[in-house]
Structure formats: structure tokens, C-alpha cells
mmCIF file of N, CA, C and O in Angstrom:
data_model
loop_
_atom_site.group_PDB
_atom_site.id
_atom_site.type_symbol
_atom_site.label_atom_id
_atom_site.label_comp_id
_atom_site.label_asym_id
_atom_site.label_seq_id
_atom_site.Cartn_x
_atom_site.Cartn_y
_atom_site.Cartn_z
ATOM 1 N N MET A 1 115.484 76.609 103.717
ATOM 2 C CA MET A 1 114.343 77.332 103.189
ATOM 3 C C MET A 1 114.428 78.822 103.547
ATOM 4 O O MET A 1 114.198 79.667 102.708
ATOM 5 N N GLU A 2 114.765 79.103 104.806
ATOM 6 C CA GLU A 2 114.853 80.501 105.233
ATOM 7 C C GLU A 2 115.969 81.232 104.488
ATOM 8 O O GLU A 2 115.825 82.392 104.117
ATOM 9 N N LEU A 3 117.077 80.533 104.260
ATOM 10 C CA LEU A 3 118.193 81.119 103.525
ATOM 11 C C LEU A 3 117.775 81.473 102.102
ATOM 12 O O LEU A 3 118.098 82.555 101.601
ATOM 13 N N GLU A 4 117.037 80.590 101.461
ATOM 14 C CA GLU A 4 116.569 80.855 100.088
ATOM 15 C C GLU A 4 115.598 82.035 100.061
ATOM 16 O O GLU A 4 115.650 82.856 99.145
ATOM 17 N N THR A 5 114.739 82.119 101.051
ATOM 18 C CA THR A 5 113.796 83.247 101.136
ATOM 19 C C THR A 5 114.554 84.555 101.280
ATOM 20 O O THR A 5 114.256 85.541 100.594
ATOM 21 N N THR A 6 115.548 84.563 102.160
ATOM 22 C CA THR A 6 116.349 85.772 102.380
ATOM 23 C C THR A 6 117.150 86.122 101.136
ATOM 24 O O THR A 6 117.232 87.290 100.739
ATOM 25 N N ARG A 7 117.724 85.124 100.499
ATOM 26 C CA ARG A 7 118.501 85.359 99.274
ATOM 27 C C ARG A 7 117.612 85.963 98.180
ATOM 28 O O ARG A 7 117.997 86.931 97.517
ATOM 29 N N ALA A 8 116.441 85.409 97.998
ATOM 30 C CA ALA A 8 115.515 85.928 96.986
ATOM 31 C C ALA A 8 115.085 87.350 97.329
ATOM 32 O O ALA A 8 114.984 88.210 96.441
ATOM 33 N N TYR A 9 114.876 87.598 98.600
ATOM 34 C CA TYR A 9 114.469 88.938 99.050
ATOM 35 C C TYR A 9 115.576 89.952 98.752
ATOM 36 O O TYR A 9 115.314 91.030 98.210
ATOM 37 N N ILE A 10 116.807 89.620 99.077
ATOM 38 C CA ILE A 10 117.920 90.544 98.845
ATOM 39 C C ILE A 10 118.110 90.796 97.354
ATOM 40 O O ILE A 10 118.342 91.931 96.924
ATOM 41 N N ARG A 11 117.965 89.760 96.556
ATOM 42 C CA ARG A 11 118.050 89.943 95.094
ATOM 43 C C ARG A 11 116.960 90.890 94.604
ATOM 44 O O ARG A 11 117.204 91.758 93.764
ATOM 45 N N ALA A 12 115.761 90.725 95.136
ATOM 46 C CA ALA A 12 114.643 91.592 94.737
ATOM 47 C C ALA A 12 114.908 93.041 95.141
ATOM 48 O O ALA A 12 114.624 93.973 94.371
ATOM 49 N N VAL A 13 115.464 93.238 96.326
ATOM 50 C CA VAL A 13 115.787 94.597 96.783
ATOM 51 C C VAL A 13 116.842 95.216 95.874
ATOM 52 O O VAL A 13 116.713 96.363 95.435
ATOM 53 N N LEU A 14 117.885 94.461 95.569
ATOM 54 C CA LEU A 14 118.943 94.982 94.700
ATOM 55 C C LEU A 14 118.424 95.275 93.290
ATOM 56 O O LEU A 14 118.784 96.296 92.686
ATOM 57 N N THR A 15 117.572 94.411 92.790
ATOM 58 C CA THR A 15 116.962 94.650 91.475
ATOM 59 C C THR A 15 116.116 95.913 91.506
ATOM 60 O O THR A 15 116.181 96.744 90.593
ATOM 61 N N SER A 16 115.357 96.072 92.556
ATOM 62 C CA SER A 16 114.517 97.256 92.689
ATOM 63 C C SER A 16 115.359 98.529 92.787
ATOM 64 O O SER A 16 115.004 99.563 92.215
ATOM 65 N N LEU A 17 116.467 98.457 93.501
ATOM 66 C CA LEU A 17 117.364 99.614 93.570
ATOM 67 C C LEU A 17 117.924 99.952 92.194
ATOM 68 O O LEU A 17 118.011 101.126 91.818
ATOM 69 N N ARG A 18 118.300 98.928 91.440
ATOM 70 C CA ARG A 18 118.802 99.161 90.088
ATOM 71 C C ARG A 18 117.716 99.809 89.226
ATOM 72 O O ARG A 18 117.982 100.756 88.483
ATOM 73 N N GLU A 19 116.500 99.306 89.349
ATOM 74 C CA GLU A 19 115.389 99.845 88.564
ATOM 75 C C GLU A 19 115.100 101.298 88.913
ATOM 76 O O GLU A 19 114.619 102.054 88.073
ATOM 77 N N SER A 20 115.395 101.700 90.145
ATOM 78 C CA SER A 20 115.124 103.087 90.532
ATOM 79 C C SER A 20 115.948 104.069 89.706
ATOM 80 O O SER A 20 115.538 105.217 89.509
ATOM 81 N N SER A 21 117.074 103.616 89.195
ATOM 82 C CA SER A 21 117.904 104.504 88.372
ATOM 83 C C SER A 21 117.312 104.700 86.976
ATOM 84 O O SER A 21 117.737 105.597 86.248
ATOM 85 N N TYR A 22 116.353 103.887 86.589
ATOM 86 C CA TYR A 22 115.727 104.007 85.272
ATOM 87 C C TYR A 22 114.738 105.165 85.199
ATOM 88 O O TYR A 22 114.412 105.622 84.117
ATOM 89 N N PHE A 23 114.256 105.608 86.347
ATOM 90 C CA PHE A 23 113.261 106.679 86.358
ATOM 91 C C PHE A 23 113.937 108.021 86.113
ATOM 92 O O PHE A 23 114.857 108.410 86.824
ATOM 93 N N GLU A 24 113.458 108.722 85.115
ATOM 94 C CA GLU A 24 113.974 110.059 84.852
ATOM 95 C C GLU A 24 113.246 111.087 85.702
ATOM 96 O O GLU A 24 113.809 112.114 86.048
ATOM 97 N N ASP A 25 112.015 110.803 86.023
ATOM 98 C CA ASP A 25 111.202 111.705 86.830
ATOM 99 C C ASP A 25 111.549 111.500 88.315
ATOM 100 O O ASP A 25 111.454 110.390 88.839
ATOM 101 N N ASP A 26 111.967 112.573 88.970
ATOM 102 C CA ASP A 26 112.355 112.484 90.382
ATOM 103 C C ASP A 26 111.203 112.015 91.267
ATOM 104 O O ASP A 26 111.430 111.267 92.227
ATOM 105 N N ASN A 27 109.989 112.432 90.953
ATOM 106 C CA ASN A 27 108.842 112.026 91.764
ATOM 107 C C ASN A 27 108.582 110.523 91.652
ATOM 108 O O ASN A 27 108.266 109.861 92.647
ATOM 109 N N GLN A 28 108.708 109.994 90.452
ATOM 110 C CA GLN A 28 108.532 108.557 90.266
ATOM 111 C C GLN A 28 109.628 107.769 90.988
ATOM 112 O O GLN A 28 109.366 106.749 91.622
ATOM 113 N N ARG A 29 110.864 108.250 90.884
ATOM 114 C CA ARG A 29 111.982 107.592 91.568
ATOM 115 C C ARG A 29 111.765 107.620 93.082
ATOM 116 O O ARG A 29 111.942 106.620 93.765
ATOM 117 N N GLU A 30 111.349 108.768 93.595
ATOM 118 C CA GLU A 30 111.104 108.905 95.030
ATOM 119 C C GLU A 30 109.989 107.974 95.490
ATOM 120 O O GLU A 30 110.099 107.327 96.535
ATOM 121 N N GLU A 31 108.928 107.864 94.704
ATOM 122 C CA GLU A 31 107.821 106.961 95.049
ATOM 123 C C GLU A 31 108.298 105.502 95.019
ATOM 124 O O GLU A 31 107.960 104.713 95.903
ATOM 125 N N HIS A 32 109.088 105.166 94.019
ATOM 126 C CA HIS A 32 109.624 103.804 93.905
ATOM 127 C C HIS A 32 110.491 103.465 95.122
ATOM 128 O O HIS A 32 110.347 102.395 95.723
ATOM 129 N N LEU A 33 111.377 104.374 95.500
ATOM 130 C CA LEU A 33 112.256 104.139 96.647
ATOM 131 C C LEU A 33 111.476 104.125 97.954
ATOM 132 O O LEU A 33 111.802 103.360 98.866
ATOM 133 N N SER A 34 110.452 104.934 98.040
ATOM 134 C CA SER A 34 109.594 104.927 99.232
ATOM 135 C C SER A 34 108.890 103.579 99.377
ATOM 136 O O SER A 34 108.804 103.023 100.484
ATOM 137 N N ASN A 35 108.403 103.051 98.268
ATOM 138 C CA ASN A 35 107.769 101.725 98.290
ATOM 139 C C ASN A 35 108.783 100.646 98.668
ATOM 140 O O ASN A 35 108.461 99.714 99.414
ATOM 141 N N LEU A 36 110.001 100.784 98.170
ATOM 142 C CA LEU A 36 111.051 99.824 98.510
ATOM 143 C C LEU A 36 111.361 99.878 100.007
ATOM 144 O O LEU A 36 111.464 98.837 100.664
ATOM 145 N N LEU A 37 111.465 101.068 100.559
ATOM 146 C CA LEU A 37 111.715 101.208 101.995
ATOM 147 C C LEU A 37 110.584 100.586 102.804
ATOM 148 O O LEU A 37 110.830 99.867 103.786
ATOM 149 N N ARG A 38 109.350 100.814 102.388
ATOM 150 C CA ARG A 38 108.208 100.200 103.071
ATOM 151 C C ARG A 38 108.314 98.684 103.035
ATOM 152 O O ARG A 38 108.123 98.009 104.056
ATOM 153 N N ASP A 39 108.670 98.139 101.881
ATOM 154 C CA ASP A 39 108.816 96.683 101.754
ATOM 155 C C ASP A 39 109.931 96.147 102.660
ATOM 156 O O ASP A 39 109.775 95.094 103.285
ATOM 157 N N VAL A 40 111.041 96.864 102.731
ATOM 158 C CA VAL A 40 112.152 96.442 103.595
ATOM 159 C C VAL A 40 111.708 96.452 105.056
ATOM 160 O O VAL A 40 111.976 95.509 105.809
ATOM 161 N N LEU A 41 111.024 97.506 105.460
ATOM 162 C CA LEU A 41 110.546 97.587 106.843
ATOM 163 C C LEU A 41 109.532 96.487 107.152
ATOM 164 O O LEU A 41 109.559 95.894 108.234
ATOM 165 N N MET A 42 108.658 96.191 106.211
ATOM 166 C CA MET A 42 107.670 95.132 106.435
ATOM 167 C C MET A 42 108.345 93.765 106.525
ATOM 168 O O MET A 42 107.980 92.940 107.363
ATOM 169 N N PHE A 43 109.335 93.522 105.692
ATOM 170 C CA PHE A 43 110.048 92.246 105.729
ATOM 171 C C PHE A 43 110.748 92.053 107.070
ATOM 172 O O PHE A 43 110.843 90.939 107.582
ATOM 173 N N ASN A 44 111.238 93.140 107.640
ATOM 174 C CA ASN A 44 112.008 93.084 108.882
ATOM 175 C C ASN A 44 111.218 93.524 110.110
ATOM 176 O O ASN A 44 111.804 93.755 111.163
ATOM 177 N N ARG A 45 109.906 93.631 110.000
ATOM 178 C CA ARG A 45 109.103 94.185 111.092
ATOM 179 C C ARG A 45 109.237 93.414 112.402
ATOM 180 O O ARG A 45 109.292 94.022 113.463
ATOM 181 N N ASP A 46 109.311 92.097 112.351
ATOM 182 C CA ASP A 46 109.452 91.326 113.594
ATOM 183 C C ASP A 46 110.780 91.640 114.281
ATOM 184 O O ASP A 46 110.832 91.837 115.498
ATOM 185 N N ARG A 47 111.847 91.694 113.506
ATOM 186 C CA ARG A 47 113.165 92.009 114.068
ATOM 187 C C ARG A 47 113.184 93.433 114.620
ATOM 188 O O ARG A 47 113.683 93.687 115.716
ATOM 189 N N ILE A 48 112.638 94.371 113.864
ATOM 190 C CA ILE A 48 112.584 95.769 114.310
ATOM 191 C C ILE A 48 111.768 95.877 115.593
ATOM 192 O O ILE A 48 112.156 96.590 116.530
ATOM 193 N N HIS A 49 110.669 95.154 115.655
ATOM 194 C CA HIS A 49 109.825 95.162 116.852
ATOM 195 C C HIS A 49 110.618 94.655 118.060
ATOM 196 O O HIS A 49 110.555 95.242 119.151
ATOM 197 N N ARG A 50 111.376 93.581 117.897
ATOM 198 C CA ARG A 50 112.200 93.057 119.002
ATOM 199 C C ARG A 50 113.258 94.070 119.411
ATOM 200 O O ARG A 50 113.516 94.263 120.598
ATOM 201 N N TYR A 51 113.895 94.712 118.448
ATOM 202 C CA TYR A 51 114.910 95.725 118.768
ATOM 203 C C TYR A 51 114.282 96.874 119.555
ATOM 204 O O TYR A 51 114.865 97.349 120.533
ATOM 205 N N LEU A 52 113.128 97.330 119.112
ATOM 206 C CA LEU A 52 112.468 98.441 119.804
ATOM 207 C C LEU A 52 112.051 98.050 121.214
ATOM 208 O O LEU A 52 112.173 98.853 122.146
ATOM 209 N N ASN A 53 111.567 96.832 121.396
ATOM 210 C CA ASN A 53 111.209 96.366 122.732
ATOM 211 C C ASN A 53 112.440 96.313 123.628
ATOM 212 O O ASN A 53 112.384 96.725 124.798
ATOM 213 N N GLY A 54 113.551 95.808 123.109
ATOM 214 C CA GLY A 54 114.784 95.753 123.889
ATOM 215 C C GLY A 54 115.299 97.139 124.227
ATOM 216 O O GLY A 54 115.735 97.397 125.356
ATOM 217 N N LEU A 55 115.239 98.033 123.270
ATOM 218 C CA LEU A 55 115.673 99.403 123.502
ATOM 219 C C LEU A 55 114.803 100.080 124.551
ATOM 220 O O LEU A 55 115.307 100.759 125.448
ATOM 221 N N THR A 56 113.495 99.877 124.459
ATOM 222 C CA THR A 56 112.574 100.458 125.437
ATOM 223 C C THR A 56 112.868 99.948 126.841
ATOM 224 O O THR A 56 112.939 100.730 127.792
ATOM 225 N N ALA A 57 113.076 98.657 126.976
ATOM 226 C CA ALA A 57 113.377 98.073 128.286
ATOM 227 C C ALA A 57 114.695 98.620 128.827
ATOM 228 O O ALA A 57 114.795 98.970 130.017
ATOM 229 N N ALA A 58 115.721 98.726 127.982
ATOM 230 C CA ALA A 58 117.015 99.240 128.413
ATOM 231 C C ALA A 58 116.912 100.702 128.829
ATOM 232 O O ALA A 58 117.490 101.118 129.837
ATOM 233 N N LEU A 59 116.156 101.489 128.064
ATOM 234 C CA LEU A 59 115.980 102.903 128.406
ATOM 235 C C LEU A 59 115.229 103.070 129.723
ATOM 236 O O LEU A 59 115.591 103.914 130.547
ATOM 237 N N GLU A 60 114.193 102.272 129.917
ATOM 238 C CA GLU A 60 113.443 102.355 131.168
ATOM 239 C C GLU A 60 114.324 101.992 132.358
ATOM 240 O O GLU A 60 114.288 102.653 133.398
ATOM 241 N N ALA A 61 115.148 100.956 132.192
ATOM 242 C CA ALA A 61 116.061 100.561 133.271
ATOM 243 C C ALA A 61 117.103 101.646 133.513
ATOM 244 O O ALA A 61 117.425 101.967 134.663
ATOM 245 N N CYS A 62 117.621 102.222 132.455
ATOM 246 C CA CYS A 62 118.626 103.270 132.572
ATOM 247 C C CYS A 62 118.037 104.498 133.263
ATOM 248 O O CYS A 62 118.671 105.082 134.148
ATOM 249 N N ILE A 63 116.844 104.885 132.882
ATOM 250 C CA ILE A 63 116.185 106.033 133.510
ATOM 251 C C ILE A 63 115.953 105.766 134.991
ATOM 252 O O ILE A 63 116.170 106.644 135.831
ATOM 253 N N ALA A 64 115.563 104.544 135.308
ATOM 254 C CA ALA A 64 115.330 104.196 136.714
ATOM 255 C C ALA A 64 116.624 104.288 137.510
ATOM 256 O O ALA A 64 116.646 104.795 138.627
ATOM 257 N N ILE A 65 117.738 103.804 136.925
ATOM 258 C CA ILE A 65 119.022 103.852 137.611
ATOM 259 C C ILE A 65 119.516 105.294 137.722
ATOM 260 O O ILE A 65 119.972 105.726 138.778
ATOM 261 N N CYS A 66 119.427 106.036 136.650
ATOM 262 C CA CYS A 66 119.935 107.409 136.628
ATOM 263 C C CYS A 66 119.095 108.339 137.491
ATOM 264 O O CYS A 66 119.577 109.383 137.915
ATOM 265 N N GLY A 67 117.875 107.971 137.749
ATOM 266 C CA GLY A 67 116.991 108.815 138.538
ATOM 267 C C GLY A 67 117.093 108.585 140.032
ATOM 268 O O GLY A 67 116.416 109.245 140.805
ATOM 269 N N THR A 68 117.954 107.674 140.481
ATOM 270 C CA THR A 68 118.075 107.410 141.915
ATOM 271 C C THR A 68 119.242 108.190 142.486
ATOM 272 O O THR A 68 120.301 108.281 141.882
ATOM 273 N N GLU A 69 119.047 108.786 143.661
ATOM 274 C CA GLU A 69 120.109 109.514 144.365
ATOM 275 C C GLU A 69 121.174 108.550 144.823
ATOM 276 O O GLU A 69 120.884 107.486 145.338
ATOM 277 N N SER A 70 122.382 108.910 144.660
ATOM 278 C CA SER A 70 123.492 108.110 145.171
ATOM 279 C C SER A 70 123.931 108.708 146.493
ATOM 280 O O SER A 70 124.279 109.877 146.570
ATOM 281 N N SER A 71 123.895 107.920 147.544
ATOM 282 C CA SER A 71 124.285 108.430 148.854
ATOM 283 C C SER A 71 125.794 108.567 148.973
ATOM 284 O O SER A 71 126.290 109.344 149.779
ATOM 285 N N SER A 72 126.548 107.839 148.153
ATOM 286 C CA SER A 72 128.000 107.870 148.291
ATOM 287 C C SER A 72 128.618 109.151 147.739
ATOM 288 O O SER A 72 129.592 109.648 148.277
ATOM 289 N N ASN A 73 128.061 109.688 146.666
ATOM 290 C CA ASN A 73 128.674 110.887 146.096
ATOM 291 C C ASN A 73 127.722 112.082 146.051
ATOM 292 O O ASN A 73 128.076 113.117 145.536
ATOM 293 N N GLY A 74 126.525 111.921 146.574
ATOM 294 C CA GLY A 74 125.571 113.021 146.628
ATOM 295 C C GLY A 74 124.993 113.407 145.277
ATOM 296 O O GLY A 74 124.242 114.360 145.175
ATOM 297 N N GLY A 75 125.335 112.675 144.234
ATOM 298 C CA GLY A 75 124.828 112.987 142.906
ATOM 299 C C GLY A 75 123.968 111.865 142.390
ATOM 300 O O GLY A 75 123.335 111.154 143.152
ATOM 301 N N PHE A 76 123.939 111.719 141.099
ATOM 302 C CA PHE A 76 123.158 110.660 140.480
ATOM 303 C C PHE A 76 124.069 109.523 140.062
ATOM 304 O O PHE A 76 125.231 109.725 139.735
ATOM 305 N N GLU A 77 123.521 108.339 140.058
ATOM 306 C CA GLU A 77 124.258 107.151 139.625
ATOM 307 C C GLU A 77 124.543 107.260 138.128
ATOM 308 O O GLU A 77 123.757 107.796 137.372
ATOM 309 N N THR A 78 125.656 106.743 137.706
ATOM 310 C CA THR A 78 125.945 106.607 136.281
ATOM 311 C C THR A 78 125.155 105.407 135.779
ATOM 312 O O THR A 78 125.095 104.382 136.441
ATOM 313 N N CYS A 79 124.558 105.574 134.648
ATOM 314 C CA CYS A 79 123.765 104.476 134.092
ATOM 315 C C CYS A 79 124.698 103.336 133.696
ATOM 316 O O CYS A 79 125.536 103.484 132.811
ATOM 317 N N LEU A 80 124.557 102.213 134.350
ATOM 318 C CA LEU A 80 125.421 101.069 134.099
ATOM 319 C C LEU A 80 125.122 100.400 132.767
ATOM 320 O O LEU A 80 125.927 99.616 132.271
ATOM 321 N N LEU A 81 123.970 100.707 132.185
ATOM 322 C CA LEU A 81 123.599 100.087 130.919
ATOM 323 C C LEU A 81 124.182 100.836 129.721
ATOM 324 O O LEU A 81 124.156 100.345 128.605
ATOM 325 N N PHE A 82 124.713 102.019 129.956
ATOM 326 C CA PHE A 82 125.251 102.822 128.868
ATOM 327 C C PHE A 82 126.633 102.305 128.477
ATOM 328 O O PHE A 82 127.510 102.167 129.301
ATOM 329 N N ASN A 83 126.804 102.015 127.219
ATOM 330 C CA ASN A 83 128.083 101.537 126.715
ATOM 331 C C ASN A 83 128.521 102.504 125.615
ATOM 332 O O ASN A 83 128.003 102.435 124.504
ATOM 333 N N PRO A 84 129.453 103.405 125.888
ATOM 334 C CA PRO A 84 129.830 104.411 124.878
ATOM 335 C C PRO A 84 130.474 103.826 123.631
ATOM 336 O O PRO A 84 130.553 104.485 122.629
ATOM 337 N N ARG A 85 130.921 102.565 123.684
ATOM 338 C CA ARG A 85 131.525 101.953 122.501
ATOM 339 C C ARG A 85 130.476 101.417 121.548
ATOM 340 O O ARG A 85 130.771 101.046 120.434
ATOM 341 N N PHE A 86 129.228 101.336 121.940
ATOM 342 C CA PHE A 86 128.179 100.753 121.120
ATOM 343 C C PHE A 86 127.694 101.699 120.084
ATOM 344 O O PHE A 86 127.511 102.725 119.966
#
């Protein structure tokens, strides 16, 4: 059931993107795409909310680690949560 819902949603998004090319008026096209973006964000709001919560927690932990004095080198600790490959 969830797969069918997602499939139908993606088809609707792609159809809407195709329809955006039908607008000759830039303002109408922009409004159409803005509505599409709003719909995409609303469909994914739970996932986005989880990502933001995880990011907030990671940033708070990183700030806490980076803000502590390191007695071994007299400087600040490197944030262990930072992954430059990500």
C-alpha cells in the first residue's frame, strides 16, 4: 500500500512538472512550481522533521565537544561527529 501511495505521488509530481512547461506566463509557472514545492515538502514533512531533529542533536553535541578545552594540546577538541566525506 505504501509503495502504491509513493508511486502515485511521484507520478503526480512528474505530471505537475510537465504541466509547468505549458505556462507561457512566468508568474503562473512560478506559482505552479511554488505550489508543487509546497506539496513535496508537505508530503515529506515527517521525514524532514526527523532529519532536522537529528541534525540539531548532532550540532548541539558537536558544539559541546568543540567548546571544551583540551588539556593535551592546549587548544580545542576536534569535533568527532564531523565527517568531511558526508
